[in-house]
Amino acid sequence: MATATYTVKGMTCGHCVSSVKEEVGEVAGITSVEVDLASGLLTVESDSPVDTAKIVSAVEEAGYEVANPA
């Protein structure tokens, strides 16, 4: 099991959180997605490491930006 964290910029409400969770949750291999609105922290769990570009793309699809993607 792999865990990765990202900081998402631009979220302002619960709907923002839902959008990010939905898009990131659709990435193949993702088993769990947690988003903290106050800190902007996105925590992703997966069976094996997931390409950061796929996470960044999913966040952008939801309309937000990942700060300092690794």
Protein backbone atom coordinates (compact mmCIF):
# COMPACT_ATOMS: atom_id res chain seq x y z
CA MET A 1 0.00 0.00 0.00
CA ALA A 2 1.29 3.46 -0.91
CA THR A 3 0.31 6.83 0.55
CA ALA A 4 1.02 10.21 -1.05
CA THR A 5 0.06 13.74 -0.03
CA TYR A 6 -0.41 16.84 -2.14
CA THR A 7 -1.44 20.43 -1.46
CA VAL A 8 -4.39 21.62 -3.53
CA LYS A 9 -4.87 25.34 -4.17
CA GLY A 10 -8.18 27.04 -4.89
CA MET A 11 -10.65 25.01 -2.82
CA THR A 12 -13.08 27.19 -0.86
CA CYS A 13 -16.02 24.97 0.13
CA GLY A 14 -17.36 21.48 0.63
CA HIS A 15 -18.31 21.22 -3.03
CA CYS A 16 -14.67 21.86 -3.95
CA VAL A 17 -13.62 18.98 -1.70
CA SER A 18 -16.23 16.69 -3.27
CA SER A 19 -15.08 17.55 -6.79
CA VAL A 20 -11.44 16.79 -5.99
CA LYS A 21 -12.34 13.54 -4.19
CA GLU A 22 -14.50 12.39 -7.11
CA GLU A 23 -11.92 13.11 -9.83
CA VAL A 24 -8.93 11.71 -7.92
CA GLY A 25 -10.96 8.68 -6.84
CA GLU A 26 -11.41 7.75 -10.51
CA VAL A 27 -7.64 7.34 -11.04
CA ALA A 28 -6.80 3.64 -11.53
CA GLY A 29 -5.36 2.00 -8.42
CA ILE A 30 -6.58 4.58 -5.92
CA THR A 31 -8.16 2.95 -2.86
CA SER A 32 -8.76 5.99 -0.62
CA VAL A 33 -8.93 9.78 -1.02
CA GLU A 34 -9.06 12.25 1.86
CA VAL A 35 -9.22 16.03 1.40
CA ASP A 36 -8.86 18.61 4.18
CA LEU A 37 -10.44 21.92 3.14
CA ALA A 38 -8.71 24.03 5.80
CA SER A 39 -5.17 22.96 4.91
CA GLY A 40 -5.78 22.02 1.29
CA LEU A 41 -4.15 18.67 1.99
CA LEU A 42 -5.00 15.80 -0.35
CA THR A 43 -4.02 12.34 0.92
CA VAL A 44 -4.19 9.47 -1.55
CA GLU A 45 -3.82 5.78 -0.76
CA SER A 46 -3.28 3.16 -3.44
CA ASP A 47 -2.31 -0.48 -3.87
CA SER A 48 0.94 0.61 -5.52
CA PRO A 49 2.55 4.00 -6.21
CA VAL A 50 0.52 6.11 -8.65
CA ASP A 51 2.15 8.49 -11.13
CA THR A 52 2.02 12.03 -9.71
CA ALA A 53 1.04 13.34 -13.16
CA LYS A 54 -2.20 11.33 -12.99
CA ILE A 55 -3.09 12.88 -9.62
CA VAL A 56 -2.21 16.39 -10.83
CA SER A 57 -4.30 15.84 -13.97
CA ALA A 58 -7.30 14.66 -11.92
CA VAL A 59 -7.05 17.69 -9.61
CA GLU A 60 -6.86 20.00 -12.64
CA GLU A 61 -9.88 18.22 -14.18
CA ALA A 62 -11.77 19.14 -11.00
CA GLY A 63 -10.76 22.77 -11.57
CA TYR A 64 -7.97 23.17 -9.02
CA GLU A 65 -4.20 23.23 -8.91
CA VAL A 66 -1.60 21.15 -7.07
CA ALA A 67 0.99 23.33 -5.35
CA ASN A 68 4.57 22.17 -5.97
CA PRO A 69 3.83 18.76 -7.54
CA ALA A 70 6.74 16.39 -6.99
